[in-house]
Short mmCIF file of C-alpha atoms in Angstrom, two decimals:
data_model
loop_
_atom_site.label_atom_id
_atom_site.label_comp_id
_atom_site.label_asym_id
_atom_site.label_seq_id
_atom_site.Cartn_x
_atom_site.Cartn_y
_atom_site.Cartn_z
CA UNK A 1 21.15 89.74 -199.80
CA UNK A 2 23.23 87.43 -198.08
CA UNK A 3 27.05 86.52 -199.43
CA UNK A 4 27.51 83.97 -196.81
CA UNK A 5 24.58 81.76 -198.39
CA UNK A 6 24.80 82.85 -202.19
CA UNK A 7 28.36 84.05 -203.24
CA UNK A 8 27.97 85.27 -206.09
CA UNK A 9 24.67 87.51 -204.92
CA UNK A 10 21.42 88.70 -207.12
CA UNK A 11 18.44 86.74 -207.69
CA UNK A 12 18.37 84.55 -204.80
CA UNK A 13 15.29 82.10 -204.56
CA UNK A 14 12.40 83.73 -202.20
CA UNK A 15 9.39 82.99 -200.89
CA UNK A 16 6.47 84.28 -203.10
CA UNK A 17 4.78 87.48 -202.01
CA UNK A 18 1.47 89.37 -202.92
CA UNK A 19 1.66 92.47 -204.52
CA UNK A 20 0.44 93.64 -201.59
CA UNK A 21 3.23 93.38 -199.40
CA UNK A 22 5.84 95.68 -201.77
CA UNK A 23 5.24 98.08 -204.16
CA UNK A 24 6.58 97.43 -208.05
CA UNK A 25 9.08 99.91 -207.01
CA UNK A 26 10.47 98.31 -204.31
CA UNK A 27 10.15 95.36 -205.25
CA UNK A 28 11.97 95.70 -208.56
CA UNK A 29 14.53 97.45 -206.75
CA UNK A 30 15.37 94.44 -204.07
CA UNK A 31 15.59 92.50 -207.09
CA UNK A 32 18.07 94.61 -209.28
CA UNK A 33 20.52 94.59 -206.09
CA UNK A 34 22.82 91.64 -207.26
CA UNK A 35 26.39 92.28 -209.14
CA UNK A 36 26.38 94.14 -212.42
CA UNK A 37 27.43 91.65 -215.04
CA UNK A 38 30.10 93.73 -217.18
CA UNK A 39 32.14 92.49 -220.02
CA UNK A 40 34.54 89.99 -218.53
CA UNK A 41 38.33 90.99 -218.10
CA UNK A 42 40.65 88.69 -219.09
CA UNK A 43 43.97 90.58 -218.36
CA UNK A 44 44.83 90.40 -214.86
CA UNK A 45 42.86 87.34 -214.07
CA UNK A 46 45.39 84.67 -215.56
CA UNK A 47 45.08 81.98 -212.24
CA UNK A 48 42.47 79.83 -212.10
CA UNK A 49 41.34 81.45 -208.82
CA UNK A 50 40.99 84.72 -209.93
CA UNK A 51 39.23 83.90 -213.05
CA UNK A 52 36.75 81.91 -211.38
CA UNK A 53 36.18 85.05 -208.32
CA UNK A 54 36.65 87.90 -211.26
CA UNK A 55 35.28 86.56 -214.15
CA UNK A 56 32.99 83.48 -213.87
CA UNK A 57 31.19 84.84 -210.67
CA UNK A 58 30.48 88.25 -212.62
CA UNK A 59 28.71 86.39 -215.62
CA UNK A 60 25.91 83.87 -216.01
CA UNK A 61 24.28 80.55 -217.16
CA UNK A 62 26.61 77.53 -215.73
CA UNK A 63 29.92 79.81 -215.92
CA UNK A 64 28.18 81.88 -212.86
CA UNK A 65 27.31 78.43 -211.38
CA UNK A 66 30.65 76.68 -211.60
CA UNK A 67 32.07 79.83 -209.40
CA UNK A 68 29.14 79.71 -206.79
CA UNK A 69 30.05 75.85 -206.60
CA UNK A 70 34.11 76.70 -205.86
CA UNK A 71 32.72 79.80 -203.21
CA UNK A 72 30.82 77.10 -201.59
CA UNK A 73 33.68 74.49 -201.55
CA UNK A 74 35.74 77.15 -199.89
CA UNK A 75 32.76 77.87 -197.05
CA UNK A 76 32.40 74.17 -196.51
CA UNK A 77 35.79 73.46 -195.75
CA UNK A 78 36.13 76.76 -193.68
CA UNK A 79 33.11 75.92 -191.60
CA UNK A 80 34.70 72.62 -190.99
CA UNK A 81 32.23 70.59 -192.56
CA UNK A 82 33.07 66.67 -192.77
CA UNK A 83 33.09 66.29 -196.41
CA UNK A 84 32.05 63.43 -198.74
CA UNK A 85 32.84 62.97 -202.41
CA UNK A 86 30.49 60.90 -204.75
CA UNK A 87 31.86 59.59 -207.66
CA UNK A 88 30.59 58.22 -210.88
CA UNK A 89 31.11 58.47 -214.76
CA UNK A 90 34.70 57.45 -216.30
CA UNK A 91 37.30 59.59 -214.03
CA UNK A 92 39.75 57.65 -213.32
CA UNK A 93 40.73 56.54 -217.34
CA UNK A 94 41.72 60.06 -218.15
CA UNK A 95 43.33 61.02 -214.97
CA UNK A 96 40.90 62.75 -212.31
CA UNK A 97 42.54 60.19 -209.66
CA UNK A 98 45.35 63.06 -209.51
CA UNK A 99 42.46 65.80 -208.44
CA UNK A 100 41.18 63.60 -205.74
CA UNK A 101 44.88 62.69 -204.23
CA UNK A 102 45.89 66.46 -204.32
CA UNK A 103 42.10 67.07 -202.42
CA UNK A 104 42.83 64.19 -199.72
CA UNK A 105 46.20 65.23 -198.86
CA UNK A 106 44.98 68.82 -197.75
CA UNK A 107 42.34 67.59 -195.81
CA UNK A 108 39.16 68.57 -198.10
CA UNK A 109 37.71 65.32 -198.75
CA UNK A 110 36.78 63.21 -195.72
CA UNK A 111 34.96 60.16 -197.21
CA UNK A 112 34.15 58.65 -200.83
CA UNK A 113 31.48 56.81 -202.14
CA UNK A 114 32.56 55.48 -205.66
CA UNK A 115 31.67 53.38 -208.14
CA UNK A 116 33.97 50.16 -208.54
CA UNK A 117 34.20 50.98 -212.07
CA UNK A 118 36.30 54.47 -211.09
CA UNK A 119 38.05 51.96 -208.19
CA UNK A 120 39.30 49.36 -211.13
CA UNK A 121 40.60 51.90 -213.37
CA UNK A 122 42.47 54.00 -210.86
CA UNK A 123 44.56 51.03 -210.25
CA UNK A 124 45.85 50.96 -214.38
CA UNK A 125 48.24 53.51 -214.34
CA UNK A 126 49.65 52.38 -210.85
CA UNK A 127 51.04 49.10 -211.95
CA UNK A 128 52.58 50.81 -215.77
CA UNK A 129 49.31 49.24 -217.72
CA UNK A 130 48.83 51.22 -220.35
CA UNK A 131 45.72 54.15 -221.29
CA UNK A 132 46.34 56.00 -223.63
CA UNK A 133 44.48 58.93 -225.66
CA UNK A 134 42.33 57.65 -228.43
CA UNK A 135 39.82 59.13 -230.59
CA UNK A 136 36.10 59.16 -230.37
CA UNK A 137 35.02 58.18 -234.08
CA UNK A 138 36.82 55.01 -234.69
CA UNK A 139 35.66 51.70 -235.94
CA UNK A 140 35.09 49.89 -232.92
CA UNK A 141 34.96 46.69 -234.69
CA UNK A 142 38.75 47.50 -235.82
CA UNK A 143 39.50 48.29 -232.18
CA UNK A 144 37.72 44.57 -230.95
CA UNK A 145 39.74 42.61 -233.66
CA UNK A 146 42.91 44.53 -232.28
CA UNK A 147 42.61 43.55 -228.53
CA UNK A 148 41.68 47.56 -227.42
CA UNK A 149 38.87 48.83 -225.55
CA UNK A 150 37.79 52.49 -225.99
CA UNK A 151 36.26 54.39 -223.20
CA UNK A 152 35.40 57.39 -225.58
CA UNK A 153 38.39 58.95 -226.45
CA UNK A 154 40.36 56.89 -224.17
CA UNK A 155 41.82 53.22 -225.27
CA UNK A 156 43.10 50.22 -222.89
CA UNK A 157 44.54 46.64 -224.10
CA UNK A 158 42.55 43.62 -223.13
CA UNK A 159 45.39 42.09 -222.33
CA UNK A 160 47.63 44.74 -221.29
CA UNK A 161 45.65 46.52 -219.14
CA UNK A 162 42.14 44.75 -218.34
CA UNK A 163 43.52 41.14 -217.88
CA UNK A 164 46.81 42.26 -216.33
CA UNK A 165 44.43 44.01 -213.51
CA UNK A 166 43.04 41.23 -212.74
CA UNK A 167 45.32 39.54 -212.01
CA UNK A 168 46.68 41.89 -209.83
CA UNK A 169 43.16 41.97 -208.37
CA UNK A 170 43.05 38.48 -207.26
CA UNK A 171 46.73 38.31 -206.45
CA UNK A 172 45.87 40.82 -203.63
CA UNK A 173 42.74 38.72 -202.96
CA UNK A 174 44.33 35.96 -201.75
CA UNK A 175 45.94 37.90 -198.63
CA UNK A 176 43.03 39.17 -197.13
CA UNK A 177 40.66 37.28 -194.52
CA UNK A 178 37.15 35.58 -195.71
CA UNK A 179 36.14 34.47 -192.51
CA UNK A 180 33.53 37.15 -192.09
CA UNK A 181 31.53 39.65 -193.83
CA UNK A 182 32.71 42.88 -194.48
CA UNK A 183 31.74 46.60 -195.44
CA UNK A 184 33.07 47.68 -199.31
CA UNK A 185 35.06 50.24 -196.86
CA UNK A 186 36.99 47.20 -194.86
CA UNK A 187 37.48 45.40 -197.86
CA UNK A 188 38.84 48.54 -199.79
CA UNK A 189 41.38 49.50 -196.71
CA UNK A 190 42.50 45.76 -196.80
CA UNK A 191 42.83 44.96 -200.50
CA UNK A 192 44.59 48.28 -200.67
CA UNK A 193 46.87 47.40 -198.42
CA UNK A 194 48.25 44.84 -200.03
CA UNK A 195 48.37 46.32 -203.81
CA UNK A 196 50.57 48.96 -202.02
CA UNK A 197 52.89 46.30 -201.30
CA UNK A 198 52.67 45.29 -204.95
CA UNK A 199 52.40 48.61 -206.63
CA UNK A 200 55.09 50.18 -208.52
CA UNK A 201 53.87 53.81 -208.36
CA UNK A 202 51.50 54.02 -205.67
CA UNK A 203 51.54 57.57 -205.78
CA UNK A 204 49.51 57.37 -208.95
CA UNK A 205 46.40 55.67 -207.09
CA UNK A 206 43.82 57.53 -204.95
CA UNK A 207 42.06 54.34 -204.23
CA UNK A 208 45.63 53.64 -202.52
CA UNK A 209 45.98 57.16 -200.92
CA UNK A 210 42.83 56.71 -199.27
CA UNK A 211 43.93 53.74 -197.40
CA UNK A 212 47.41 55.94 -196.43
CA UNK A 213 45.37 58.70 -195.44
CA UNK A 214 42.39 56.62 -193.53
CA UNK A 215 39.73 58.27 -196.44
CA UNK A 216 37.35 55.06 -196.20
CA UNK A 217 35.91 54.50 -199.54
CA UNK A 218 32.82 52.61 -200.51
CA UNK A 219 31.30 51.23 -203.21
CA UNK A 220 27.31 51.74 -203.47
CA UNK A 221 27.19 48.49 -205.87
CA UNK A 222 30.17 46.26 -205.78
CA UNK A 223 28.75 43.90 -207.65
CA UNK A 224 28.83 46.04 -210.81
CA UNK A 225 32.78 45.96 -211.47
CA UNK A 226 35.33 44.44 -212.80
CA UNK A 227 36.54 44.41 -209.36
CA UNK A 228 33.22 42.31 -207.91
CA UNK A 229 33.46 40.48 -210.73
CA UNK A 230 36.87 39.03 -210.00
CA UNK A 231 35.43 38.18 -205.96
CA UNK A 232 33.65 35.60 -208.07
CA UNK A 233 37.11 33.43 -208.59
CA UNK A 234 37.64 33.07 -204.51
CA UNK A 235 33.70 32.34 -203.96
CA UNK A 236 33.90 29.74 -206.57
CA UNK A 237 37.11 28.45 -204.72
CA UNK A 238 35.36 28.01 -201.35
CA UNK A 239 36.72 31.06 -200.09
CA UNK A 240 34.72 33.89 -200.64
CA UNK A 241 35.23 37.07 -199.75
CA UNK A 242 31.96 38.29 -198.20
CA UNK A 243 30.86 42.35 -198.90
CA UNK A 244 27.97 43.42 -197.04
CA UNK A 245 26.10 46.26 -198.54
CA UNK A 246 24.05 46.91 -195.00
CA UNK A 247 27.09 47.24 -193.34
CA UNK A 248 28.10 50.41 -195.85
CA UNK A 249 24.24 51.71 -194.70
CA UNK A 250 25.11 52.14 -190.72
CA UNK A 251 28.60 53.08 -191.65
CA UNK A 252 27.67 55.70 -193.99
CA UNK A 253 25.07 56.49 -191.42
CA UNK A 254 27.38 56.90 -188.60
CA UNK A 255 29.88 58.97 -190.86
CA UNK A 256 27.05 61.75 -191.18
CA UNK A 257 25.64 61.27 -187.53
CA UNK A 258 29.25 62.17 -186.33
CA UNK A 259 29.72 65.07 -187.61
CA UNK A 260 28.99 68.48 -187.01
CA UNK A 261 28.22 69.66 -190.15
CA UNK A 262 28.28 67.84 -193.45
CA UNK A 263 28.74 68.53 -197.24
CA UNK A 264 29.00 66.83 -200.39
CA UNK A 265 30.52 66.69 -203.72
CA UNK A 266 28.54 64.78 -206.18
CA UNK A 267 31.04 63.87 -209.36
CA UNK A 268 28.17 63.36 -212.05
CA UNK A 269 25.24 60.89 -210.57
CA UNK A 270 24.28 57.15 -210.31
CA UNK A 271 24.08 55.02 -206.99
CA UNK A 272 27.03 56.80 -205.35
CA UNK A 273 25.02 60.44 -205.18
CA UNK A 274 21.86 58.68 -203.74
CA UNK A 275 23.54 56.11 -201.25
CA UNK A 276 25.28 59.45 -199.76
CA UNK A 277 21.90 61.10 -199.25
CA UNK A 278 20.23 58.81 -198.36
CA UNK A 279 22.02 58.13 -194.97
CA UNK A 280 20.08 61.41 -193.86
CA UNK A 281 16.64 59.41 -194.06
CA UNK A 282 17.84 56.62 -192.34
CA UNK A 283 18.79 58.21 -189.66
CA UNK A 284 15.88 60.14 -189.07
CA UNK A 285 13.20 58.09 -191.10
CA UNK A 286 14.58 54.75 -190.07
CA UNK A 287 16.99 54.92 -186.65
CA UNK A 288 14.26 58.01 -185.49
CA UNK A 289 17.81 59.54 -184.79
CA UNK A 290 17.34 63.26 -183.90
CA UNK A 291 20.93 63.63 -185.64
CA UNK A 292 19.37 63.20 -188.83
CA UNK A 293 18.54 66.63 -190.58
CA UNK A 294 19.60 67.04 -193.51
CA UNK A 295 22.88 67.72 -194.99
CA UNK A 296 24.19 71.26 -194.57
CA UNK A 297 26.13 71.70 -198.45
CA UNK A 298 25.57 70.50 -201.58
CA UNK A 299 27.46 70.76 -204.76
CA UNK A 300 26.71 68.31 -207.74
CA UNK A 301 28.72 68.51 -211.24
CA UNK A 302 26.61 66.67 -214.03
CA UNK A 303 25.41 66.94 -217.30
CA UNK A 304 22.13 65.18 -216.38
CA UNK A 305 18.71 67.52 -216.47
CA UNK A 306 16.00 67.13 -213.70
CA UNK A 307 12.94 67.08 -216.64
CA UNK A 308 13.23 63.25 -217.46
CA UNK A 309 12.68 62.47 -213.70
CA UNK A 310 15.71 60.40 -213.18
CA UNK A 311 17.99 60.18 -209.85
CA UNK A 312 21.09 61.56 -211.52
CA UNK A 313 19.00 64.87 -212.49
CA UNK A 314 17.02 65.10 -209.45
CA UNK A 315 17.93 68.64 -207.69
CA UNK A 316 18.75 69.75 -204.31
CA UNK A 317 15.62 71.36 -203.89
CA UNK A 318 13.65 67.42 -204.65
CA UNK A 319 16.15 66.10 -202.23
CA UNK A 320 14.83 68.78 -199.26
CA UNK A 321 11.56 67.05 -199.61
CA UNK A 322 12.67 63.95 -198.51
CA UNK A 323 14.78 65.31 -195.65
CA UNK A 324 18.50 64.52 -197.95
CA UNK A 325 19.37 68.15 -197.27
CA UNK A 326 18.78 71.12 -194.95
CA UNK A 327 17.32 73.47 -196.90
CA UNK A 328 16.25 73.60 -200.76
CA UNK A 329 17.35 76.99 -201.75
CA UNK A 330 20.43 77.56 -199.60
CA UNK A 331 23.89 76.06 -199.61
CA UNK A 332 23.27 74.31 -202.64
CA UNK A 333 24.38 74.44 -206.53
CA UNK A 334 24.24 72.51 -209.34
CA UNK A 335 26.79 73.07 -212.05
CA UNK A 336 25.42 71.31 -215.47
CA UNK A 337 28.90 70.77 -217.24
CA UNK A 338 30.93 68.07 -217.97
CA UNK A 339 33.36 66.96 -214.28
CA UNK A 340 36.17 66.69 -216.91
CA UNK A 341 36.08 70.24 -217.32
CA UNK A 342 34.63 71.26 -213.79
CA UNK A 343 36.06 69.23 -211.47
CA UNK A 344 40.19 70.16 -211.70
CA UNK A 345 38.75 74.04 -211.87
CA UNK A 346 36.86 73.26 -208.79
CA UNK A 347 39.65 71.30 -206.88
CA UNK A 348 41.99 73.76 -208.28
CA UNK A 349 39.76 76.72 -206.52
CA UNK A 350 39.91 75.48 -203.11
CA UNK A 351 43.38 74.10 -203.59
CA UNK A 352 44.35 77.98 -203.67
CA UNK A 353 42.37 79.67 -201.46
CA UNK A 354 41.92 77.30 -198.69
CA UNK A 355 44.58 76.21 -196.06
CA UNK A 356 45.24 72.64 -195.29
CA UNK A 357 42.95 70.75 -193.04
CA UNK A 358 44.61 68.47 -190.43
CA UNK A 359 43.23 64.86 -191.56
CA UNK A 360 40.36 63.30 -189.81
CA UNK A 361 41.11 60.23 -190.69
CA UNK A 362 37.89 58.58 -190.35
CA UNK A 363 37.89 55.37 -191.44
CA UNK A 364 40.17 55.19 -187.70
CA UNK A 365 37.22 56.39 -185.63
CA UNK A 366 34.51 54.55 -187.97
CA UNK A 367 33.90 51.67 -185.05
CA UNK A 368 33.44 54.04 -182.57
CA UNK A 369 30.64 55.98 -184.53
CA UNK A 370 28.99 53.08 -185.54
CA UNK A 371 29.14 52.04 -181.66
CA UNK A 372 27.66 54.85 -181.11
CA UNK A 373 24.57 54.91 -183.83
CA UNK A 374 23.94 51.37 -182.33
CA UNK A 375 23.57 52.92 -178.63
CA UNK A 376 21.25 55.30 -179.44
CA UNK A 377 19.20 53.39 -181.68
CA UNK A 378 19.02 50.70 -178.68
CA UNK A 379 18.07 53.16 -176.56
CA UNK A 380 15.24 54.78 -178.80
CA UNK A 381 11.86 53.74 -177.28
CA UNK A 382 10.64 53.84 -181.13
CA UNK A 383 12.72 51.12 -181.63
CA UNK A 384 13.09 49.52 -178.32
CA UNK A 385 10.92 46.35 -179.46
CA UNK A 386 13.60 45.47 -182.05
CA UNK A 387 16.16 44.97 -179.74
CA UNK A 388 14.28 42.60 -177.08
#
């Protein structure tokens, strides 16, 4: 049995055997050779850390899971793998921007690929517009008449809060170039740039940190945001601003090709878990880029199951047969919980037990990997007649 690869040992996937190759004996007794699961010990185990390495990695079902996923954080970042965070669902309304600043600032999350919706809401908070806790079963026809939008258990004004950011939006809007097309990462490092300016509490943004740290950020479809929704008032104007979703493909591409080793942390699902896998098949499938492997770690948080055949629920063992990641057994968990519950207890975990990683900065050094994709795809004789 091998800690490195499963940390929390016992029952690790294996190729089948006949029942000629091992006796029942044997065989039962390889098996029986993980941790004993005892009754869990509460006393003594107070931090988050320690409950997770004492308590959750000696029990089962999705408690046993969400400890595997922290062990492999911690290996990740210690084997100095270029990490990206997906993120998707409603995190930003109640507060997970907080988690992701704390996980930027000590160097364990490289890149992000988020949906605008998590982008827009970050922002809220930041300029004193108000969320506030709700409640789940309320008459949402009360809540309409009253100007509030609910987001579960979570409420915003319409004018407080949803108007008031756009405005802010488009105020920022107007500083920024529209002379050329540009990747959802450019346009997020230059509109954030400017709501810094503007911001009261910047602090209170990651979508801001990760323009003061150089974390580029991109959104898989801008389009579907209150955020693209407001790039229709300077398009309209005669001054659009362009985003160009191919750009984000080689960027994305050259992220992964750059780096030594890569993992991921999917938050939930959607667009932003496939866009980030899919940069392994285009570099190998479409660039015929002998860079492009698979991805070395994988750790997804969602409450979606793999049965109804949908993206969001498709495991790490699907995504192996399509090249998205090294190898389907290894180096890979799922944890199916809700991220509002997993992913502080996660960040929290590594946050602990890992040291601080000097920044890499990327979206600094993103020209030069693209220049460098580009080189070697003009150079591949697979592709040589494209570039004639």
């Amino acid at each position: 049995m091998h800690h490195h690869n499963y940390p929390c040992q016992g029952g690790q996937p294996k190729a089948g055997q006949g029942s000629d190759d091992k006796d029942k004996a044997e065989r039962q007794h390889e098996l029986m050779t993980g941790r004993q699961v005892e009754p869990i010990q509460l006393r003594g185990n107070e931090a988050v850390a320690d409950m997770i390495d004492h308590c959750f990695a000696g029990s089962g079902f999705n408690g046993r899971r969400l400890a595997e996923a922290c062990q492999l954080y911690s290996r990740m970042l210690e084997a100095g793998a270029t990490v990206g965070l997906t993120l998707s669902g409603a995190m930003t309304p109640i507060g997970m921007q907080g988690v992701l600043i704390e996980l930027m600032e000590a160097g364990f999350v490289d890149w992000i690929i988020s949906t605008g919706a998590n982008l827009y809401h970050d922002l809220h908070r930041t300029f004193d517009f108000p969320v506030t806790q709700g409640h789940w079963a309320v008459d949402d026809n009360d809540l309409a008449d009253a100007g509030v939008a609910r987001i579960y258990d979570t409420f915003i004004e319409d004018d407080g809060t949803l108007l008031a950011t756009d405005q802010v939006i488009l105020k920022a809007a107007e500083k920024l170039p529209a002379e050329k097309p540009m990747s959802t990462a450019e346009f997020h490092w230059r509109i954030a740039e400017e709501l810094t300016r503007m911001a009261p509490h910047a602090e209170k943004s990651f979508f801001l940190a990760a323009k003061k740290l150089d974390v580029p950020i991109y959104t898989s479809s801008p389009g579907d945001s209150s955020i693209g929704m407001n790039l229709a008032v300077p398009l309209l104007a005669g001054r659009p601003i362009v985003l160009d979703p191919v750009r984000d493909v080689i960027e994305t591409a050259a992220l992964v090709r750059q780096a030594d080793k890569n993992g991921v942390i999917h938050v939930g699902g959607g667009s932003p878990k496939n866009f980030y896998l899919q940069t392994q098949p285009t570099l190998h499938q479409i660039l015929y880029d002998a860079e492009g492997g698979g991805h070395d770690y994988f750790i997804q948080l969602t409450t979606d199951s793999p049965h109804w055949g949908g993206l969001s629920g498709a495991t790490p063992s699907e995504a192996r047969s399509w090249g998205k990641i090294q190898d389907a057994n290894l180096n890979n968990v799922v944890v199916y919980s809700c991220a509002s519950i997993t992913l502080p207890i996660l960040a929290q975990y590594v946050l602990v037990r890992n040291r601080n990683r000097p920044l890499r900065r990327l979206y600094q050094t993103l020209e030069k990997s693209v220049a460098d994709l580009k080189a070697n795809a003009m150079k591949n004789p697979e592709l040589s007649s494209q570039f004639q």
